[in-house]
């Protein structure tokens, strides 16, 4: 409160009155100016928020750019991975459990380093050619960002270096108009999502749903540090008894352990996908989708699409070396089970992260076209007998990095509707 003392008498009283008036005038003027500036600032901030909110909530396009319900509807847009800068993962317990003893010396020598340079250059060229052929077939192709995977990083729970952004099928799953980022189990892949974020953000801005599953801490408790792997027989016994290198400490899964058939999605418990991860996705997708756990006679289960690859409505490729324990339920549902021929990979060709059965890891462009290895003449004949045209491409050097055509891609948009194919 401003207290005013009135002065009386002559010129001094007049001067005092003038001084007090000037002081009051300046106080009032300053208050008005500050109030006006504050009002302007608030209005500007409100205007900026309104612009931002309007940008975020702009009308969604009539057709969402992301939509896929199965593995065979006509393919319109696809993410193709990158081999550039790919690094061999450090030879940790989870990597050891997913690789065969014949390759352990390679990991011990190159872990944390680039894949062999000449081999990597050929892989890059093959994937570029594959992308060009997809475009020629009328498919829009997008690619993840190139990243320096040699950079070491430290979390409160572990240290590692990176790996690659070669296999989008492992990290991204599209179900309807939703992109789901998988909580993968390898420490070398902890930051792999960064290569795909620019693409995902753009799809989100255009109307797609975007979900990131709970990211695992990847602490030591997620892995059986004493996982006893020595021989193929050991692996068969461990898998048959339900023992894997990943524990149930926290949810984890690779998206490539799931395969879609409309309202029904099939998954295997594997070295990188645990029951907590499966249950998380089941609850997330319920009640619109049913998630079924199936299993195989497989000594080293990791990713379902070179074991059980659904290529059409009620039509599945089933690996004869890894029979499905629940195959009768597919037969009862009226499905056709096709056993692909033995792969033709030469024995001296390096496959550091997978088996020769990448021959059946194919990508359906629609029900009548399939992208398949140009060297696999036996499987060409099989597809032709099914009335499906093989689109032949060679990615033999890219195969060495751990995947076939299905692994190297994630289908963003297929032209189709949600249906049930499993009754």
XYZ file of C-alpha atoms in Angstrom:
423
model
C 0.000 0.000 0.000
C 1.283 3.472 -0.932
C 1.006 5.808 2.095
C 0.764 9.556 1.308
C 1.505 12.243 3.864
C -0.197 15.560 3.001
C 1.980 18.680 3.426
C 0.562 22.078 3.992
C 1.890 25.543 3.412
C 3.199 27.608 0.502
C 5.310 26.458 -2.428
C 6.753 23.485 -0.577
C 3.266 22.002 -0.321
C 2.717 22.489 -4.059
C 6.099 20.930 -4.920
C 5.359 17.987 -2.690
C 1.956 17.476 -4.281
C 3.555 17.624 -7.775
C 6.232 15.086 -6.770
C 3.681 12.655 -5.358
C 1.584 12.957 -8.539
C 4.599 12.198 -10.705
C 5.455 9.159 -8.610
C 1.889 7.869 -8.858
C 1.875 8.472 -12.594
C 5.074 6.513 -13.154
C 3.827 3.645 -10.948
C 0.538 3.395 -12.802
C 2.223 3.693 -16.215
C 4.750 0.968 -15.347
C 1.981 -1.341 -14.113
C 0.010 -0.819 -17.329
C 3.095 -1.482 -19.491
C 3.967 -4.649 -17.590
C 0.393 -5.873 -17.742
C 0.218 -5.173 -21.493
C 3.552 -6.958 -22.156
C 2.439 -9.928 -20.037
C -0.827 -10.085 -21.954
C 1.038 -9.969 -25.281
C 3.416 -12.755 -24.152
C 0.535 -14.921 -22.978
C -1.314 -14.331 -26.229
C 1.788 -15.198 -28.251
C 2.350 -18.377 -26.224
C -1.313 -19.335 -26.627
C -1.069 -18.691 -30.354
C 2.097 -20.833 -30.600
C 0.428 -23.659 -28.655
C -2.590 -23.408 -30.902
C -0.373 -23.688 -33.986
C 1.450 -26.688 -32.487
C -1.778 -28.377 -31.441
C -3.271 -27.736 -34.851
C -0.160 -29.278 -36.443
C -0.253 -32.349 -34.218
C -3.976 -32.914 -34.641
C -4.226 -32.090 -38.319
C -6.868 -34.159 -40.147
C -5.695 -37.697 -40.826
C -5.539 -38.724 -44.457
C -8.430 -40.734 -45.764
C -6.168 -43.759 -46.182
C -3.579 -44.596 -43.519
C -0.122 -45.193 -45.039
C 0.360 -48.158 -42.693
C -1.892 -51.187 -42.998
C -1.121 -54.917 -43.159
C -3.021 -57.877 -41.779
C -1.161 -60.866 -43.224
C 1.884 -61.996 -45.193
C 0.392 -62.237 -48.700
C -2.005 -59.398 -49.575
C -0.714 -57.194 -52.461
C 2.400 -55.415 -51.205
C 2.402 -51.645 -51.760
C 5.130 -50.299 -49.453
C 8.035 -51.951 -47.678
C 10.996 -51.084 -45.456
C 14.228 -52.654 -46.719
C 17.138 -52.852 -44.287
C 20.693 -51.541 -44.671
C 23.945 -53.474 -44.633
C 26.018 -50.285 -44.473
C 28.291 -50.080 -41.416
C 27.104 -53.495 -40.159
C 29.139 -54.773 -37.208
C 29.583 -58.216 -35.724
C 27.941 -58.274 -32.269
C 30.204 -58.804 -29.260
C 30.377 -62.481 -28.326
C 28.089 -62.358 -25.266
C 26.085 -65.199 -23.755
C 22.920 -64.453 -25.744
C 24.868 -64.320 -29.020
C 26.699 -67.544 -28.226
C 23.402 -69.321 -27.549
C 22.069 -68.292 -30.970
C 25.088 -69.333 -33.030
C 26.724 -72.631 -33.806
C 30.097 -73.709 -32.522
C 31.533 -73.690 -36.043
C 31.134 -69.884 -36.083
C 32.376 -69.097 -32.568
C 35.942 -68.412 -33.741
C 34.549 -65.816 -36.170
C 32.739 -64.008 -33.339
C 35.754 -64.180 -31.060
C 37.879 -62.592 -33.791
C 35.464 -59.993 -35.184
C 33.084 -59.279 -32.282
C 32.613 -55.509 -32.021
C 34.244 -54.961 -35.432
C 32.906 -54.531 -38.947
C 31.889 -57.582 -40.937
C 34.613 -58.434 -43.519
C 34.808 -55.423 -45.843
C 34.638 -57.128 -49.232
C 31.760 -59.338 -48.149
C 29.883 -56.336 -46.773
C 30.306 -54.360 -50.012
C 28.750 -57.220 -51.965
C 25.880 -57.436 -49.491
C 25.193 -53.691 -49.860
C 25.106 -54.035 -53.662
C 22.752 -57.035 -53.472
C 20.258 -55.207 -51.271
C 20.335 -52.193 -53.592
C 19.486 -54.509 -56.494
C 16.759 -56.165 -54.453
C 15.262 -52.723 -53.713
C 15.351 -51.827 -57.408
C 13.556 -55.034 -58.341
C 10.880 -54.361 -55.732
C 10.343 -50.896 -57.229
C 10.136 -52.472 -60.697
C 7.383 -54.740 -59.332
C 5.414 -51.666 -58.262
C 6.378 -51.561 -54.576
C 7.387 -48.353 -52.785
C 10.683 -48.894 -50.954
C 11.872 -46.899 -47.931
C 15.112 -47.369 -45.987
C 16.314 -46.788 -42.410
C 18.949 -44.179 -41.598
C 22.643 -45.118 -41.922
C 24.219 -45.145 -38.449
C 27.714 -45.687 -37.044
C 27.262 -49.017 -35.256
C 30.835 -49.116 -33.958
C 30.024 -46.636 -31.191
C 30.234 -48.166 -27.728
C 27.548 -47.359 -25.180
C 27.002 -47.944 -21.494
C 23.750 -48.338 -19.557
C 23.424 -48.928 -15.807
C 23.277 -52.661 -16.616
C 25.724 -53.405 -19.438
C 28.230 -52.178 -22.016
C 28.105 -52.970 -25.727
C 28.598 -51.717 -29.240
C 25.955 -51.806 -31.964
C 25.183 -54.223 -34.771
C 23.134 -53.055 -37.777
C 19.763 -52.005 -39.185
C 19.725 -54.828 -41.711
C 16.690 -56.809 -40.557
C 13.640 -54.580 -39.995
C 11.489 -57.712 -39.584
C 13.215 -58.326 -36.242
C 12.362 -54.975 -34.688
C 9.151 -53.791 -36.388
C 5.777 -55.492 -36.614
C 2.822 -54.006 -38.487
C -0.597 -55.157 -37.294
C -3.429 -53.314 -39.018
C -2.555 -49.613 -38.946
C -0.196 -49.961 -35.986
C 3.602 -50.134 -35.981
C 4.977 -51.978 -32.956
C 8.625 -51.634 -31.940
C 9.822 -54.926 -30.477
C 11.792 -55.149 -27.186
C 14.593 -57.230 -28.664
C 16.847 -59.386 -26.506
C 20.384 -58.794 -27.817
C 22.382 -56.075 -26.088
C 24.067 -55.189 -29.390
C 20.613 -54.234 -30.740
C 19.545 -52.009 -27.819
C 19.661 -48.792 -29.871
C 18.713 -50.261 -33.244
C 15.354 -48.442 -33.136
C 17.155 -45.135 -33.765
C 17.702 -46.027 -37.422
C 13.940 -46.398 -37.949
C 12.588 -43.490 -35.885
C 12.526 -40.929 -38.759
C 10.391 -43.315 -40.823
C 8.087 -44.187 -37.934
C 7.550 -40.538 -36.989
C 6.569 -39.747 -40.560
C 4.073 -42.627 -40.621
C 2.706 -41.422 -37.276
C 2.203 -37.886 -38.610
C 0.204 -39.360 -41.479
C -2.146 -41.286 -39.223
C -0.484 -44.557 -38.176
C -0.606 -45.829 -34.609
C 2.822 -46.191 -32.996
C 3.565 -48.412 -30.015
C 6.880 -49.130 -28.341
C 6.814 -52.283 -26.222
C 8.405 -52.035 -22.735
C 12.128 -51.789 -23.323
C 14.079 -54.412 -21.368
C 16.929 -53.308 -19.136
C 18.943 -56.301 -20.434
C 20.486 -56.769 -17.019
C 22.288 -60.026 -16.284
C 19.065 -61.453 -14.844
C 17.515 -61.606 -18.327
C 20.036 -64.267 -19.383
C 20.984 -67.678 -18.097
C 24.682 -66.968 -17.670
C 25.425 -70.692 -17.385
C 23.351 -71.799 -20.362
C 24.945 -75.178 -21.238
C 25.491 -75.226 -24.999
C 28.069 -77.569 -26.422
C 26.551 -79.844 -29.058
C 23.461 -79.942 -31.273
C 22.169 -82.748 -29.042
C 22.497 -80.471 -26.015
C 20.500 -77.802 -27.816
C 17.746 -80.265 -28.768
C 17.406 -81.395 -25.152
C 17.361 -77.849 -23.803
C 14.764 -76.644 -26.317
C 12.599 -79.731 -25.793
C 12.602 -79.116 -22.037
C 11.718 -75.457 -22.509
C 15.069 -74.059 -21.454
C 16.385 -71.019 -23.291
C 19.131 -68.458 -22.770
C 16.558 -65.733 -22.057
C 14.749 -65.983 -18.718
C 11.380 -64.574 -17.678
C 12.976 -61.670 -15.810
C 11.254 -59.092 -18.036
C 9.388 -59.091 -21.375
C 11.425 -59.456 -24.551
C 10.666 -60.529 -28.090
C 11.867 -60.189 -31.650
C 9.057 -59.351 -34.046
C 10.358 -62.036 -36.424
C 9.153 -64.741 -34.030
C 5.570 -63.793 -34.943
C 3.808 -64.462 -38.237
C 0.400 -63.034 -39.215
C -2.698 -64.583 -40.739
C -5.431 -61.987 -40.307
C -7.061 -62.237 -36.879
C -4.673 -65.026 -35.904
C -0.994 -64.481 -35.156
C 1.368 -67.385 -34.484
C 4.490 -67.181 -32.324
C 7.224 -69.418 -30.930
C 9.041 -69.205 -27.604
C 12.660 -68.838 -28.702
C 16.115 -67.763 -27.588
C 15.063 -64.115 -28.048
C 11.305 -64.227 -27.319
C 10.088 -65.168 -23.852
C 6.622 -65.909 -22.500
C 6.387 -62.506 -20.815
C 6.957 -60.840 -24.185
C 4.343 -63.047 -25.841
C 1.848 -62.298 -23.074
C 2.475 -58.565 -23.360
C 1.656 -58.640 -27.081
C -1.348 -60.934 -26.562
C -2.922 -58.504 -24.075
C -2.010 -55.528 -26.241
C -3.726 -56.930 -29.349
C -6.743 -58.498 -27.616
C -9.633 -58.813 -28.320
C -9.239 -58.133 -32.062
C -6.423 -60.651 -32.577
C -5.661 -64.121 -31.257
C -2.046 -64.981 -30.459
C -1.239 -68.714 -30.638
C 1.973 -70.257 -29.281
C 3.361 -73.053 -31.456
C 6.616 -75.001 -31.191
C 8.977 -77.019 -33.342
C 11.623 -79.688 -33.145
C 14.337 -77.059 -33.398
C 17.645 -77.121 -31.507
C 18.083 -73.367 -31.834
C 14.754 -71.568 -32.201
C 15.161 -67.933 -33.246
C 12.716 -66.322 -35.688
C 9.853 -68.316 -37.096
C 10.009 -67.382 -40.786
C 12.638 -69.934 -41.849
C 10.688 -72.639 -40.024
C 7.019 -71.839 -40.574
C 6.284 -69.265 -43.273
C 2.641 -68.528 -44.138
C 2.453 -67.624 -47.843
C -1.302 -67.466 -48.518
C -4.745 -67.974 -46.998
C -4.530 -71.460 -45.482
C -1.159 -72.111 -47.152
C 2.076 -72.518 -45.197
C 5.660 -73.598 -45.822
C 6.678 -75.954 -43.025
C 10.365 -76.819 -42.624
C 10.717 -80.626 -42.884
C 13.794 -80.555 -40.611
C 11.858 -78.692 -37.908
C 8.375 -80.223 -37.794
C 5.652 -78.280 -35.985
C 4.343 -80.032 -32.857
C 0.879 -78.540 -33.416
C 0.612 -79.247 -37.151
C -2.623 -81.228 -36.700
C -4.527 -78.113 -35.673
C -3.633 -76.516 -39.000
C -4.697 -79.612 -40.890
C -8.017 -79.674 -39.007
C -8.514 -76.030 -40.008
C -8.189 -77.099 -43.658
C -4.768 -75.571 -44.285
C -2.398 -76.881 -46.943
C 1.005 -77.780 -45.516
C 3.851 -77.528 -48.045
C 7.280 -78.945 -47.266
C 9.908 -77.006 -49.221
C 12.816 -78.853 -50.881
C 16.254 -78.998 -49.310
C 18.220 -75.745 -49.764
C 21.022 -75.554 -52.326
C 23.462 -73.337 -50.398
C 27.067 -74.454 -50.988
C 28.767 -75.731 -47.846
C 31.635 -73.261 -48.140
C 29.381 -70.178 -48.193
C 29.512 -68.394 -44.805
C 26.257 -68.194 -42.864
C 27.384 -66.536 -39.642
C 23.944 -65.993 -38.141
C 21.510 -68.421 -39.736
C 21.013 -71.771 -41.450
C 20.674 -72.791 -45.088
C 16.894 -72.784 -44.640
C 16.887 -69.102 -45.545
C 15.836 -70.613 -48.878
C 12.246 -70.646 -47.559
C 12.528 -67.173 -46.009
C 10.654 -65.658 -48.946
C 8.677 -62.439 -49.372
C 5.211 -62.637 -50.919
C 4.454 -59.677 -53.214
C 0.899 -60.994 -53.510
C -0.745 -64.414 -53.682
C 0.731 -65.044 -57.150
C 4.227 -63.517 -56.891
C 7.073 -64.367 -54.536
C 10.584 -62.937 -54.130
C 12.936 -65.903 -53.910
C 16.658 -66.708 -54.154
C 17.688 -66.961 -57.805
C 20.063 -69.824 -56.946
C 17.354 -72.046 -55.429
C 16.069 -73.799 -58.569
C 14.258 -76.505 -56.584
C 12.094 -74.042 -54.710
C 11.355 -72.182 -57.972
C 9.746 -75.356 -59.284
C 7.816 -75.807 -56.043
C 6.317 -72.313 -56.292
C 5.526 -72.743 -59.973
C 3.645 -75.952 -59.141
C 1.569 -73.875 -56.701
C 0.751 -71.329 -59.420
C 3.059 -68.693 -57.904
C 5.554 -66.777 -60.061
C 9.094 -66.590 -58.617
C 10.727 -63.146 -58.738
C 14.351 -64.254 -58.673
C 16.989 -62.227 -56.832
C 20.388 -63.199 -55.448
C 21.314 -61.939 -51.973
C 23.772 -64.671 -51.000
C 26.255 -62.290 -49.359
C 23.431 -60.486 -47.575
C 22.210 -63.899 -46.328
C 25.481 -64.229 -44.412
C 24.396 -61.361 -42.153
C 21.483 -63.394 -40.847
C 18.414 -63.177 -43.063
C 16.541 -63.838 -46.276
C 13.995 -61.680 -48.102
C 11.425 -61.822 -45.308
C 14.030 -60.854 -42.702
C 15.442 -57.984 -44.768
C 12.001 -56.340 -45.025
C 8.997 -55.159 -43.055
C 5.827 -54.739 -45.065
C 4.331 -51.341 -44.262
C 1.231 -51.520 -46.417
C -0.592 -54.397 -48.063
C -3.885 -53.865 -49.859
C -6.426 -55.992 -48.013
C -8.896 -56.257 -45.150
C -8.915 -57.930 -41.745
C -10.247 -61.473 -42.055
C -10.146 -64.770 -40.199
C -8.359 -67.677 -41.902
C -8.047 -70.058 -38.936
C -11.204 -71.757 -37.716
